[in-house]
Coordinates of C-alpha atoms in Angstrom, one line a residue:
X1 CA -81.2 192.3 41.6
X2 CA -78.7 193.1 44.4
X3 CA -76.0 195.7 44.3
X4 CA -73.3 193.0 44.4
X5 CA -74.7 191.4 41.2
X6 CA -74.9 194.9 39.7
X7 CA -71.2 195.6 40.6
X8 CA -70.2 192.2 39.0
X9 CA -72.0 193.2 35.8
X10 CA -70.4 196.7 35.6
X11 CA -66.9 195.4 36.3
X12 CA -67.2 193.1 33.3
X13 CA -69.0 195.4 30.8
X14 CA -68.1 198.9 32.1
X15 CA -70.4 201.7 33.1
X16 CA -74.0 201.0 31.9
X17 CA -77.2 203.0 31.7
X18 CA -80.4 201.6 33.0
X19 CA -81.5 200.3 29.6
X20 CA -78.2 198.5 29.1
X21 CA -78.4 196.9 32.5
X22 CA -82.0 195.6 31.7
X23 CA -80.7 194.2 28.4
X24 CA -77.5 192.6 29.8
X25 CA -79.0 191.2 33.0
X26 CA -82.4 190.2 31.6
X27 CA -84.3 191.8 34.5
X28 CA -87.2 194.2 34.7
X29 CA -86.9 198.0 35.0
X30 CA -88.4 197.7 38.5
X31 CA -85.6 195.4 39.6
X32 CA -83.0 197.9 38.3
X33 CA -84.8 200.8 40.0
X34 CA -84.4 199.0 43.4
X35 CA -80.6 199.1 43.0
X36 CA -78.2 202.0 43.7
X37 CA -77.0 202.1 40.1
X38 CA -75.5 205.6 40.3
X39 CA -73.7 205.0 43.6
X40 CA -72.3 201.6 42.5
X41 CA -71.0 203.2 39.2
X42 CA -69.3 206.1 41.0
X43 CA -67.7 203.6 43.5
X44 CA -66.3 201.4 40.8
X45 CA -65.1 204.1 38.3
X46 CA -63.2 207.3 38.9
X47 CA -65.3 210.4 38.7
X48 CA -64.0 213.9 37.9
X49 CA -63.8 214.8 41.6
X50 CA -61.9 211.6 42.4
X51 CA -59.5 212.1 39.5
X52 CA -58.9 215.7 40.6
X53 CA -57.9 214.5 44.1
X54 CA -55.4 212.0 42.7
X55 CA -53.8 214.6 40.5
X56 CA -53.6 217.1 43.3
X57 CA -51.9 214.6 45.6
X58 CA -49.6 213.5 42.8
X59 CA -48.5 217.0 42.2
X60 CA -47.8 217.6 45.9
X61 CA -45.8 214.3 46.1
X62 CA -43.7 214.8 43.0
X63 CA -43.3 218.5 42.4
X64 CA -44.0 218.1 38.7
X65 CA -45.5 221.2 37.1
X66 CA -49.3 221.1 36.3
X67 CA -48.9 221.1 32.5
X68 CA -46.5 218.1 32.8
X69 CA -49.0 216.2 35.0
X70 CA -52.0 216.9 32.8
X71 CA -50.4 215.5 29.6
X72 CA -49.0 212.3 31.2
X73 CA -49.7 209.0 29.4
X74 CA -49.3 205.4 30.6
X75 CA -46.3 204.8 28.3
X76 CA -44.5 207.6 30.2
X77 CA -44.3 205.3 33.2
X78 CA -41.0 203.2 33.2
X79 CA -40.8 200.6 36.0
X80 CA -37.2 200.2 37.2
X81 CA -37.8 197.5 39.7
X82 CA -40.8 196.5 41.9
X83 CA -40.9 199.9 43.8
X84 CA -39.2 202.4 41.5
X85 CA -40.7 204.4 38.7
X86 CA -38.8 206.6 36.2
X87 CA -41.4 209.1 34.8
X88 CA -41.0 211.0 31.6
X89 CA -42.9 214.3 31.2
X90 CA -42.8 217.6 29.3
X91 CA -42.3 220.9 31.1
X92 CA -43.7 223.7 29.0
X93 CA -40.7 226.1 29.2
X94 CA -37.9 223.5 29.5
X95 CA -39.0 220.6 27.3
X96 CA -38.7 216.8 28.1
X97 CA -37.9 216.0 31.7
X98 CA -37.5 212.8 33.7
X99 CA -37.9 212.0 37.4
X100 CA -37.4 209.1 39.8
X101 CA -40.7 209.2 41.8
X102 CA -40.5 209.1 45.6
X103 CA -42.0 206.1 47.2
X104 CA -45.1 208.0 48.3
X105 CA -45.8 209.0 44.7
X106 CA -45.2 205.4 43.5
X107 CA -47.8 204.0 45.9
X108 CA -50.3 206.7 44.8
X109 CA -49.7 205.9 41.1
X110 CA -50.1 202.2 41.8
X111 CA -53.4 202.9 43.5
X112 CA -54.6 205.1 40.7
X113 CA -53.8 202.5 38.0
X114 CA -55.7 199.9 40.0
X115 CA -58.6 202.2 40.5
X116 CA -58.8 203.3 36.9
X117 CA -58.3 199.8 35.5
X118 CA -62.0 198.8 35.2
X119 CA -62.7 202.0 33.2
X120 CA -59.5 201.7 31.2
X121 CA -60.5 198.3 29.9
X122 CA -63.7 199.4 28.2
X123 CA -62.6 202.8 26.7
X124 CA -61.1 203.3 23.3
X125 CA -57.4 202.7 22.5
X126 CA -56.5 206.4 22.3
X127 CA -58.1 207.2 25.7
X128 CA -56.7 204.0 27.2
X129 CA -53.1 205.3 26.8
X130 CA -54.0 208.5 28.8
X131 CA -52.9 208.4 32.5
X132 CA -55.8 210.6 33.8
X133 CA -59.3 209.5 32.7
X134 CA -62.7 210.0 34.3
X135 CA -66.2 208.7 34.2
X136 CA -68.6 210.5 31.8
X137 CA -71.7 211.8 33.6
X138 CA -74.0 210.9 30.8
X139 CA -73.9 207.6 28.8
X140 CA -75.1 207.4 25.2
X141 CA -76.1 204.4 23.2
X142 CA -72.6 202.9 23.1
X143 CA -71.3 202.9 26.7
X144 CA -68.2 200.9 25.8
X145 CA -66.8 203.9 23.8
X146 CA -68.5 206.7 25.7
X147 CA -67.9 205.6 29.3
X148 CA -64.8 207.7 29.8
X149 CA -63.1 210.9 28.7
X150 CA -59.7 212.4 29.2
X151 CA -59.3 214.4 32.4
X152 CA -56.2 216.4 31.4
X153 CA -58.3 219.4 30.3
X154 CA -60.4 219.4 33.4
X155 CA -58.3 218.7 36.4
X156 CA -56.8 222.2 36.7
X157 CA -59.8 224.4 35.8
X158 CA -60.3 227.1 38.4
X159 CA -64.1 226.5 38.5
X160 CA -63.5 222.8 39.2
X161 CA -60.9 223.6 41.9
X162 CA -63.4 226.0 43.7
X163 CA -66.2 223.5 43.5
X164 CA -64.0 220.6 44.7
X165 CA -62.7 222.7 47.7
X166 CA -66.3 223.7 48.6
X167 CA -67.6 220.1 48.3
X168 CA -64.9 218.8 50.7
X169 CA -65.3 221.8 53.0
X170 CA -61.7 222.9 52.7
X171 CA -61.5 226.1 54.8
X172 CA -59.0 228.1 56.9
X173 CA -60.6 229.9 59.8
X174 CA -64.0 229.5 58.2
X175 CA -62.8 231.0 54.8
X176 CA -63.0 228.7 51.8
X177 CA -59.5 227.6 50.6
X178 CA -58.4 228.5 47.1
X179 CA -56.4 225.9 45.2
X180 CA -53.8 227.6 43.0
X181 CA -52.2 225.3 40.3
X182 CA -49.0 227.3 40.5
X183 CA -48.5 226.5 44.2
X184 CA -48.6 222.7 43.8
X185 CA -44.9 222.4 43.0
X186 CA -44.0 224.9 45.8
X187 CA -46.0 222.7 48.3
X188 CA -43.8 219.8 47.3
X189 CA -40.6 221.9 47.7
X190 CA -41.8 222.9 51.2
X191 CA -42.5 219.3 52.2
X192 CA -39.1 218.3 50.9
X193 CA -37.3 221.0 52.7
X194 CA -38.6 219.8 56.1
X195 CA -36.8 216.5 55.7
X196 CA -33.4 218.1 55.7
X197 CA -31.0 219.7 53.2
X198 CA -31.9 218.9 49.6
X199 CA -29.2 220.8 47.7
X200 CA -31.6 223.7 46.7
X201 CA -30.3 227.2 47.3
X202 CA -33.7 229.0 46.9
X203 CA -36.9 228.9 48.9
X204 CA -39.2 229.3 45.9
X205 CA -38.3 227.1 42.8
X206 CA -39.4 230.0 40.5
X207 CA -36.9 232.4 42.0
X208 CA -33.3 232.8 41.3
X209 CA -30.7 233.0 44.1
X210 CA -30.2 236.7 43.4
X211 CA -33.9 237.5 43.6
X212 CA -34.3 235.6 46.9
X213 CA -31.1 237.3 48.3
X214 CA -32.7 240.7 47.6
X215 CA -36.0 239.7 49.1
X216 CA -35.0 237.6 52.2
X217 CA -31.5 238.7 53.2
X218 CA -32.3 242.3 53.9
X219 CA -30.8 243.2 57.3
X220 CA -32.9 245.1 59.7
X221 CA -31.4 244.4 63.2
X222 CA -27.9 243.7 64.6
X223 CA -29.0 240.2 65.5
X224 CA -30.0 239.5 62.0
X225 CA -26.7 240.9 60.7
X226 CA -24.8 238.5 63.0
X227 CA -27.0 235.5 61.9
X228 CA -26.4 236.3 58.2
X229 CA -22.7 236.7 58.7
X230 CA -22.5 233.4 60.6
X231 CA -24.3 231.7 57.7
X232 CA -21.9 233.2 55.2
X233 CA -18.9 232.1 57.3
X234 CA -20.2 228.6 57.5
X235 CA -20.7 228.5 53.8
X236 CA -17.2 229.7 53.1
X237 CA -15.7 227.3 55.5
X238 CA -17.6 224.5 53.8
X239 CA -16.2 225.5 50.4
X240 CA -12.7 225.6 51.8
X241 CA -13.2 222.2 53.4
X242 CA -14.4 220.6 50.1
X243 CA -11.4 222.2 48.3
X244 CA -8.8 220.5 50.4
X245 CA -7.2 217.5 48.7
X246 CA -7.9 214.0 50.1
X247 CA -5.3 212.4 52.4
X248 CA -4.1 209.3 50.6
X249 CA -1.2 207.4 52.0
X250 CA 0.8 204.6 50.4
X251 CA 2.2 201.7 52.5
X252 CA 5.6 203.5 52.5
X253 CA 4.1 206.8 53.7
X254 CA 2.0 205.0 56.4
X255 CA 5.2 203.6 57.9
X256 CA 6.4 207.1 58.7
X257 CA 3.4 208.5 60.5
X258 CA 5.0 211.7 61.5
X259 CA 5.7 212.8 57.9
X260 CA 2.5 211.4 56.5
X261 CA 0.0 213.1 58.8
X262 CA 1.5 216.3 60.3
X263 CA -1.3 218.6 59.4
X264 CA -4.0 216.2 60.6
X265 CA -2.2 215.6 63.9
X266 CA -1.8 219.3 64.5
X267 CA -5.4 220.2 63.6
X268 CA -7.0 217.6 65.8
X269 CA -4.5 217.1 68.6
X270 CA -3.7 213.5 67.7
X271 CA -0.9 211.9 69.8
X272 CA 1.3 209.0 68.7
X273 CA -1.2 206.5 70.1
X274 CA -4.1 208.0 68.2
X275 CA -2.0 208.0 65.0
X276 CA -1.1 204.4 65.6
X277 CA -4.8 203.5 65.9
X278 CA -5.6 205.5 62.8
X279 CA -2.9 203.7 60.7
X280 CA -3.5 200.3 62.3
X281 CA -7.2 200.0 61.4
X282 CA -8.8 200.5 64.8
X283 CA -10.4 203.7 63.5
X284 CA -11.6 202.4 60.2
X285 CA -15.0 203.1 58.8
X286 CA -16.5 201.9 55.5
X287 CA -14.1 203.5 53.0
X288 CA -11.5 205.2 55.1
X289 CA -9.8 205.7 58.5
X290 CA -11.4 208.5 60.5
X291 CA -9.3 210.7 62.7
X292 CA -12.1 211.5 65.1
X293 CA -15.7 210.3 64.6
X294 CA -16.9 212.6 67.5
X295 CA -15.7 215.7 65.7
X296 CA -17.6 215.3 62.4
X297 CA -18.3 218.4 60.4
X298 CA -21.6 216.8 59.4
X299 CA -23.1 216.5 62.8
X300 CA -23.1 217.9 66.4
X301 CA -19.8 217.9 68.3
X302 CA -19.4 215.0 70.6
X303 CA -21.8 212.8 68.8
X304 CA -21.0 209.9 66.3
X305 CA -20.8 211.0 62.7
X306 CA -24.3 210.6 61.0
X307 CA -23.0 211.0 57.4
X308 CA -23.6 208.5 54.6
X309 CA -20.5 206.3 53.8
X310 CA -19.7 208.1 50.5
X311 CA -19.5 211.5 52.4
X312 CA -16.2 210.3 53.8
X313 CA -14.8 211.0 50.3
X314 CA -15.1 214.7 51.0
X315 CA -14.4 214.7 54.7
X316 CA -11.2 216.4 56.0
X317 CA -11.0 213.7 58.8
X318 CA -10.7 210.8 56.3
X319 CA -7.4 209.1 55.6
X320 CA -7.3 206.6 52.7
X321 CA -4.9 203.6 52.8
X322 CA -4.3 200.7 50.5
X323 CA -6.4 198.4 52.7
X324 CA -9.5 200.5 51.9
X325 CA -9.2 199.9 48.1
X326 CA -11.7 197.0 48.0
X327 CA -14.5 199.1 49.6
X328 CA -13.5 202.1 47.5
X329 CA -14.0 200.0 44.4
X330 CA -17.3 198.7 45.8
X331 CA -18.4 202.3 46.2
X332 CA -17.3 203.0 42.6
X333 CA -19.6 200.2 41.4
X334 CA -22.4 201.5 43.6
X335 CA -22.1 205.0 42.0
X336 CA -22.1 203.4 38.5
X337 CA -25.4 201.6 39.3
X338 CA -27.0 204.7 40.6
X339 CA -26.1 206.7 37.5
X340 CA -27.7 203.9 35.3
X341 CA -30.9 203.7 37.4
X342 CA -31.5 207.4 37.9
X343 CA -31.9 210.4 35.6
X344 CA -28.5 212.1 35.0
X345 CA -29.5 215.3 36.8
X346 CA -30.7 213.5 39.9
X347 CA -27.6 211.3 40.1
X348 CA -25.2 214.2 39.6
X349 CA -26.9 216.2 42.3
X350 CA -26.7 213.4 44.9
X351 CA -23.5 211.5 44.0
X352 CA -21.6 213.7 41.5
X353 CA -19.1 215.4 43.8
X354 CA -18.3 212.2 45.6
X355 CA -17.9 210.1 42.4
X356 CA -15.7 212.8 40.9
X357 CA -13.4 213.0 44.0
X358 CA -13.1 209.2 44.0
X359 CA -12.2 208.7 40.4
X360 CA -10.0 211.8 39.9
X361 CA -8.3 212.5 43.2
X362 CA -8.3 209.3 45.4
X363 CA -7.9 206.2 43.2
X364 CA -5.3 207.7 40.9
X365 CA -3.0 208.3 43.9
X366 CA -2.8 204.5 44.6
X367 CA -0.4 202.2 42.9
X368 CA -2.0 200.6 39.8
X369 CA -0.9 197.2 40.9
X370 CA -2.6 197.6 44.3
X371 CA -5.9 198.6 42.5
X372 CA -5.6 195.6 40.2
X373 CA -5.1 193.3 43.1
X374 CA -8.1 194.7 44.9
X375 CA -10.3 194.4 41.8
X376 CA -9.1 190.8 41.4
X377 CA -10.0 190.0 45.0
X378 CA -13.5 191.5 44.4
X379 CA -14.0 189.4 41.3
X380 CA -13.1 186.3 43.2
X381 CA -15.5 187.2 46.0
X382 CA -18.2 187.9 43.4
X383 CA -17.7 184.5 41.8
X384 CA -18.0 182.7 45.2
X385 CA -21.3 184.6 45.9
X386 CA -22.8 184.2 42.5
X387 CA -22.4 187.9 41.8
X388 CA -21.3 189.4 38.5
X389 CA -20.6 193.0 39.2
X390 CA -18.1 194.8 41.5
X391 CA -19.9 195.8 44.6
X392 CA -21.9 192.6 45.2
X393 CA -24.8 193.4 47.5
X394 CA -23.6 196.9 48.4
X395 CA -26.8 198.4 47.1
X396 CA -28.7 196.5 49.7
X397 CA -26.2 197.6 52.4
X398 CA -26.6 201.2 51.4
X399 CA -30.4 201.8 50.9
X400 CA -31.2 205.2 49.5
X401 CA -33.2 207.8 51.3
X402 CA -36.3 209.4 49.6
X403 CA -34.5 212.7 48.9
X404 CA -31.6 210.7 47.3
X405 CA -34.0 208.8 45.0
X406 CA -35.7 212.1 44.0

């Protein structure tokens, strides 16, 4: 009996002991002894060590607390498309939570579901609904019901963590590495912080801003004092910039450029030619006209602005004119779709300030008839392109980054 034949048998009947293989295959005990039954079984079905590795990676990829990961079930996975998962879990101190998984975690979860599928098919109904299951080391007389067991109670045991680290020779300078369950989420936050600004104001997610201020903002040298003061000044300037009202001009105001843009012209040294370009459309971006794309507050001076299209809604360089209404309405539809597809907290963190500025400070300053005409034009365009929602394919034109999905 070959290992290939043995693997075929185990995939259809689940993990089997030697006696069950003899009975199912109708071969002698000597033929079974010549196969690698244990190795084939461990290759086809997830063992405790393999399940632990999946859980450890999943925690580092998602930032979900250990108790939330341990109690996950298959029904908690909600597919919102081919590559997007909304995951419901329970955090011990905060109650039910939900999260849009980053792409890396989605791929890992897909791989785990495929890896555990052969074992999941043969276990009991209650165990089948658990997300994390493992192969039992010893099989009794009824392998179909005893082949697997829940892994939620095992994957974060300290003894298992030490044994797993020792088995895989995880060391730092020759010293065995200790895996702390409380640091899994912090590892995720550290990885996320290296991709750019995420909106978090603390280094450790378990600290408040006040605690971290006391620990990390203590001044010891004049250079550090200067650096901290520069950070505070930048933060205050950012708050003042966001507090400025948007520049929205009607057709009548756009005709009189001198009265419509005095402050903008003074701040950025715009001459009559530059103002003419600004009002004439030569300096248009997606949702506004930009006074100077090389002086963006969101990137280095002298370089083109790297900001996302919706960031223009809070930019002091942006000027909104009636010709921008169609794209402003497209952006409004884009925000609506993101709020439906993502958890509320995640959507508000990424899009909330921009959606609020658009709906409360920009659109209301346009003439209602102009807004109606722009919406009608979009409806006509949607009909010709077989679309049914304002925005058309703007979601494809504005793909989200991983930190915006999470």
